[in-house]
mmCIF file of C-alpha atoms and ligand atoms in Angstrom:
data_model
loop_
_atom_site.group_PDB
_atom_site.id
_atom_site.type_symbol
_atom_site.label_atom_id
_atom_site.label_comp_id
_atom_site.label_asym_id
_atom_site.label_seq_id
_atom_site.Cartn_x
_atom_site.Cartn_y
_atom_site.Cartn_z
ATOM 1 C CA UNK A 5 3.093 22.099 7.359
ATOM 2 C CA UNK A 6 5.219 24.840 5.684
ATOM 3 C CA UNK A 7 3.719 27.876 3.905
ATOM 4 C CA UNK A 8 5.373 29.808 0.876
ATOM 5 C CA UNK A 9 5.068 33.386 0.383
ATOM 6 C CA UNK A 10 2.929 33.653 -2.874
ATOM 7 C CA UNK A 11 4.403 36.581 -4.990
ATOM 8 C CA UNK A 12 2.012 39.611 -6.616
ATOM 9 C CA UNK A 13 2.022 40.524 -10.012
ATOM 10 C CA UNK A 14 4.717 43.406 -8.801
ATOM 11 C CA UNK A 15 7.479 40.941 -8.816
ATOM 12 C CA UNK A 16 9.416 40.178 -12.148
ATOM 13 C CA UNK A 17 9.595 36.556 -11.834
ATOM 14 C CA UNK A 18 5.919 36.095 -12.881
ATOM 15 C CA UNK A 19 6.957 37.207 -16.008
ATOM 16 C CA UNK A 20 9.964 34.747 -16.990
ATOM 17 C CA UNK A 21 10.017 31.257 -18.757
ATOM 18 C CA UNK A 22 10.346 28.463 -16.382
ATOM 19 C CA UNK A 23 12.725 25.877 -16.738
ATOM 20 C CA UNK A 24 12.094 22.035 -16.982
ATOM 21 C CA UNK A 25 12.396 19.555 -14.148
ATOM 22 C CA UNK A 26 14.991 17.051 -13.848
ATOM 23 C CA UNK A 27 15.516 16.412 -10.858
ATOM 24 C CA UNK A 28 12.063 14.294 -8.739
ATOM 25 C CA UNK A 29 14.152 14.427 -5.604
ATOM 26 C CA UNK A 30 13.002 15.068 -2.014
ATOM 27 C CA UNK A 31 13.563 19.211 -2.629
ATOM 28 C CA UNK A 32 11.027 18.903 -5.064
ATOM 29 C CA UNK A 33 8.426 16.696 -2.944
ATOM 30 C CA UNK A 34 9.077 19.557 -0.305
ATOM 31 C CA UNK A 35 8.378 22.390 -2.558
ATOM 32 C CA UNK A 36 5.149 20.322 -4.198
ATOM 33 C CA UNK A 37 3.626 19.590 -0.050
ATOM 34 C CA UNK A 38 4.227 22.970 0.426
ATOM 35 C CA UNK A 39 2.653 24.750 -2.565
ATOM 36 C CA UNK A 40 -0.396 22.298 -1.530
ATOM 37 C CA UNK A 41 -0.396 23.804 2.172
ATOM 38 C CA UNK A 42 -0.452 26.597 0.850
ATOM 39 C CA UNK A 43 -3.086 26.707 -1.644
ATOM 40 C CA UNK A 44 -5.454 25.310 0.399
ATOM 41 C CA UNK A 45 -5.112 28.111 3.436
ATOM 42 C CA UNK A 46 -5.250 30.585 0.907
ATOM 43 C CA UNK A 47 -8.860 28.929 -0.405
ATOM 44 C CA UNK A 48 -7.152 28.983 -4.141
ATOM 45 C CA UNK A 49 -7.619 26.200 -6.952
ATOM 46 C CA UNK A 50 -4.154 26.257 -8.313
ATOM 47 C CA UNK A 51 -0.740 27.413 -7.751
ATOM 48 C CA UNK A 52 2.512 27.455 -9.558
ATOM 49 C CA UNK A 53 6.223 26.921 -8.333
ATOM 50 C CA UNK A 54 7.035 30.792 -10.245
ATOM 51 C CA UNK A 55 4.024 32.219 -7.431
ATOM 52 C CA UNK A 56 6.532 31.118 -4.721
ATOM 53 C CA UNK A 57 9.736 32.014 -6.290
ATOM 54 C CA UNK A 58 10.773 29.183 -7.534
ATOM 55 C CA UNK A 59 11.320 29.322 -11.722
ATOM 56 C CA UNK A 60 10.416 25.632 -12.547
ATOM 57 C CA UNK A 61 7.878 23.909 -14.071
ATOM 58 C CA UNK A 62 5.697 22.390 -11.565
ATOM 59 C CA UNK A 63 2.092 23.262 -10.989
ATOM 60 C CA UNK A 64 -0.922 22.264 -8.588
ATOM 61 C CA UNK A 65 -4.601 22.159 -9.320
ATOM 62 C CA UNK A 66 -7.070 21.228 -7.351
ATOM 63 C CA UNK A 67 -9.600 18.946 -8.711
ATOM 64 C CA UNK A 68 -13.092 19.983 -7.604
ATOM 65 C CA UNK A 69 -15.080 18.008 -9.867
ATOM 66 C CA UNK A 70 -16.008 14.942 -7.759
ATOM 67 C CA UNK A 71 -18.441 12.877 -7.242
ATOM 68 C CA UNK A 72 -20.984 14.554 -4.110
ATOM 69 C CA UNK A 73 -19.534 12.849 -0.687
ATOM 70 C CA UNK A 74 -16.105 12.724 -1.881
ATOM 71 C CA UNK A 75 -13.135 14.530 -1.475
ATOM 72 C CA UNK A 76 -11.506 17.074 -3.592
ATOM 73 C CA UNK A 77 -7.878 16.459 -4.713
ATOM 74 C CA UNK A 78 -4.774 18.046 -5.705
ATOM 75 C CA UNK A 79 -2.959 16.944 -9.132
ATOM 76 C CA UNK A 80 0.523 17.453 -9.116
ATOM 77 C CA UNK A 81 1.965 18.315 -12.545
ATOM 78 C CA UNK A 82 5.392 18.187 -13.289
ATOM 79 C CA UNK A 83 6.692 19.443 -16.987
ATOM 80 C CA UNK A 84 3.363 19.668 -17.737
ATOM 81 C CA UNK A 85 2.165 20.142 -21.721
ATOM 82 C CA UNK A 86 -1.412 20.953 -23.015
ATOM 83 C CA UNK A 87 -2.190 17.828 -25.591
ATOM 84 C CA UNK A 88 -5.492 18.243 -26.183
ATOM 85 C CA UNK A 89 -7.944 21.281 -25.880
ATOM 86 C CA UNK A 90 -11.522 21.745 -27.075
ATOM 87 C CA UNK A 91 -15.110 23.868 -26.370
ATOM 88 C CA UNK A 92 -14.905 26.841 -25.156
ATOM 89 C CA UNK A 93 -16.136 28.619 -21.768
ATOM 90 C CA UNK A 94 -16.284 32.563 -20.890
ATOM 91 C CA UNK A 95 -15.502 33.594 -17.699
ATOM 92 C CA UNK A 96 -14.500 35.399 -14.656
ATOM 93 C CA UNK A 97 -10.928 33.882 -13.576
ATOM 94 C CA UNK A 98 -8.651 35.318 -10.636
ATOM 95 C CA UNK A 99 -5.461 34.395 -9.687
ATOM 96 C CA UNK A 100 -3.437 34.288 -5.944
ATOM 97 C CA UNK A 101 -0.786 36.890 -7.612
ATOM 98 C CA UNK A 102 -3.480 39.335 -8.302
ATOM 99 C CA UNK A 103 -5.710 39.074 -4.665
ATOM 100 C CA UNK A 104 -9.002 41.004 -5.406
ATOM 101 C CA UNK A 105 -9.047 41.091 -8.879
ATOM 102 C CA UNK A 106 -10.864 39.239 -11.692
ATOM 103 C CA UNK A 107 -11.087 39.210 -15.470
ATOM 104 C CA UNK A 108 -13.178 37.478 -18.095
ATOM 105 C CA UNK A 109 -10.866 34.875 -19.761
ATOM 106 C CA UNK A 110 -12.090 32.748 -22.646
ATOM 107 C CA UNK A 111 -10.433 29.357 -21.896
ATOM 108 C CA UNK A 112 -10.677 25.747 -23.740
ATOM 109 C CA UNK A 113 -13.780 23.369 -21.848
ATOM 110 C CA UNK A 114 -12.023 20.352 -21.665
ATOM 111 C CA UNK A 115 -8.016 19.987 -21.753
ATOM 112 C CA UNK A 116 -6.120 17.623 -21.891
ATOM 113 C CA UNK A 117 -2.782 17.317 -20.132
ATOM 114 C CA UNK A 118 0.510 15.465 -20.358
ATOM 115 C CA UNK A 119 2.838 16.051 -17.598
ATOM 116 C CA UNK A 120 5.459 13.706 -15.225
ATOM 117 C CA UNK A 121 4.374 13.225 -11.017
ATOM 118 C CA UNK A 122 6.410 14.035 -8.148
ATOM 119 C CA UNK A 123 8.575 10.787 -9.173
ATOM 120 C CA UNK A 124 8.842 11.540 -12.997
ATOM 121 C CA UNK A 125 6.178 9.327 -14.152
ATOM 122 C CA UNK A 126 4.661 10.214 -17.136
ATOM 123 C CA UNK A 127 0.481 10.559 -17.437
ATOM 124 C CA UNK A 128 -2.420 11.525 -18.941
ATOM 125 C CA UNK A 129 -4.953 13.526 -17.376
ATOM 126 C CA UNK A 130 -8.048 15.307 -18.500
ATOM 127 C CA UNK A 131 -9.875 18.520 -16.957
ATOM 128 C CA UNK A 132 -13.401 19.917 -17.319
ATOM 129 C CA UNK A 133 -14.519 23.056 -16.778
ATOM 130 C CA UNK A 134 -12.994 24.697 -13.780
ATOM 131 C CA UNK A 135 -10.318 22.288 -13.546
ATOM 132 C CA UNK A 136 -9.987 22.625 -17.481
ATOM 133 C CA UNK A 137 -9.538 26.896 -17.071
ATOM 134 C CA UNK A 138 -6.891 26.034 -13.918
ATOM 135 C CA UNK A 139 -4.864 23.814 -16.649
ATOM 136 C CA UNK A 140 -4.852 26.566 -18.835
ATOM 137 C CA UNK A 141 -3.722 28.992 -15.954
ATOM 138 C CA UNK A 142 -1.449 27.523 -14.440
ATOM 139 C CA UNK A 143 0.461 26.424 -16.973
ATOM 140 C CA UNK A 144 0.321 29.992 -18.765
ATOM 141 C CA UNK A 145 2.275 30.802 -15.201
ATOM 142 C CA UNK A 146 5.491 28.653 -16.498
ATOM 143 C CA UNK A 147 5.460 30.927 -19.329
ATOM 144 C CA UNK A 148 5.464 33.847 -17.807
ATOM 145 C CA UNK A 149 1.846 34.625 -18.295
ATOM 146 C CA UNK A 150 -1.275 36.322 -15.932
ATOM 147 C CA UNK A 151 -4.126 35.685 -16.754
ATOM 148 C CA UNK A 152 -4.726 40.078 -16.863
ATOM 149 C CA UNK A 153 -3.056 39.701 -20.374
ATOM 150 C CA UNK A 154 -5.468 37.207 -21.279
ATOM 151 C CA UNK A 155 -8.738 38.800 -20.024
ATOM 152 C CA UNK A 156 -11.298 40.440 -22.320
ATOM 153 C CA UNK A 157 -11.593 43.436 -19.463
ATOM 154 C CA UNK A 158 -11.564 43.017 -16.002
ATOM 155 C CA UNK A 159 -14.758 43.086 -13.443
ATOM 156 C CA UNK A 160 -15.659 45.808 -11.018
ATOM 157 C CA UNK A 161 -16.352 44.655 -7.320
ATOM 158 C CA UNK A 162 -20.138 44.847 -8.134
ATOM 159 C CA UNK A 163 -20.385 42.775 -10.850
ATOM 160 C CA UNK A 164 -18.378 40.157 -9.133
ATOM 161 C CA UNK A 165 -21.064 40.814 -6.220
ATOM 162 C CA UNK A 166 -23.680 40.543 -8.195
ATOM 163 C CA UNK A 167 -22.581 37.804 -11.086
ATOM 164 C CA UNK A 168 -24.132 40.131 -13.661
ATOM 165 C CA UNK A 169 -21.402 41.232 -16.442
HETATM 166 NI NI1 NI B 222 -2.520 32.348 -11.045
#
């Protein structure tokens, strides 16, 4: 198991373009085992290769709509594109780049996404809500995007406490 350091919003990489994938060699299986270690010690639903320096486009989101008894999963998504968005949902989203803080971000309810696995196989693969908003998020990441430009306002301790806002 090998952890990356996840960047904060301080650091200027979160803010550039990411560059396509070409190579689905074993640098890249590394990178995708370790973004997966650690997301899940740091309790988060997604991550992007630009949160741990590295300016590609390769994302992971965890998949926490299953079936009760089962296992959630991580969906790797390499050169990922949004082909299909609809509904709506209004919510609090955070973000491992900005620990401690969350915003209300209006975000597609389903999502649709076309993107290439750790072997540059193309698929298909659909979200719904919280795995839909983590779509949206992460790939916002590989364009140089936090979600604190993309929230209505952002929540104060309490209401986060409390769930009221
Ligand atoms: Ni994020």
């Amino acid at each position: 198991m090998a952890l990356r350091n996840v960047l904060t919003k301080e650091d200027p990489g979160l803010y550039r373009k990411c560059r396509l994938i070409t190579d689905f060699n074993s640098r890249l299986h590394q990178l995708l085992d370790d973004m997966a270690d650690t997301l899940r010690t740091q309790s988060g639903v997604g991550l992007a290769a630009p949160q741990v320096g590295v300016l590609r486009r390769a994302v992971i989101v965890l998949e926490t709509n299953v079936p009760e008894g089962e296992d959630e999963y991580i969906i790797e998504l390499i050169n990922p594109e949004i082909i299909e968005a609809s509904g709506e949902q209004y919510g609090p989203e955070g973000c491992l780049s900005v620990p401690g803080e969350y915003g209300l971000v209006k975000r597609p309810m389903d999502v649709k996404v076309r993107a290439q696995n750790r072997f540059g196989e193309w698929f298909e693969v659909e979200g719904t809500g919280l795995t839909a908003r983590c779509f949206c998020h992460e790939l916002d990441h590989l364009e140089g995007v936090l979600f604190t430009s993309r929230c209505d306002r952002m929540l104060s301790d309490d209401e986060m406490e409390s769930g009221e806002y």
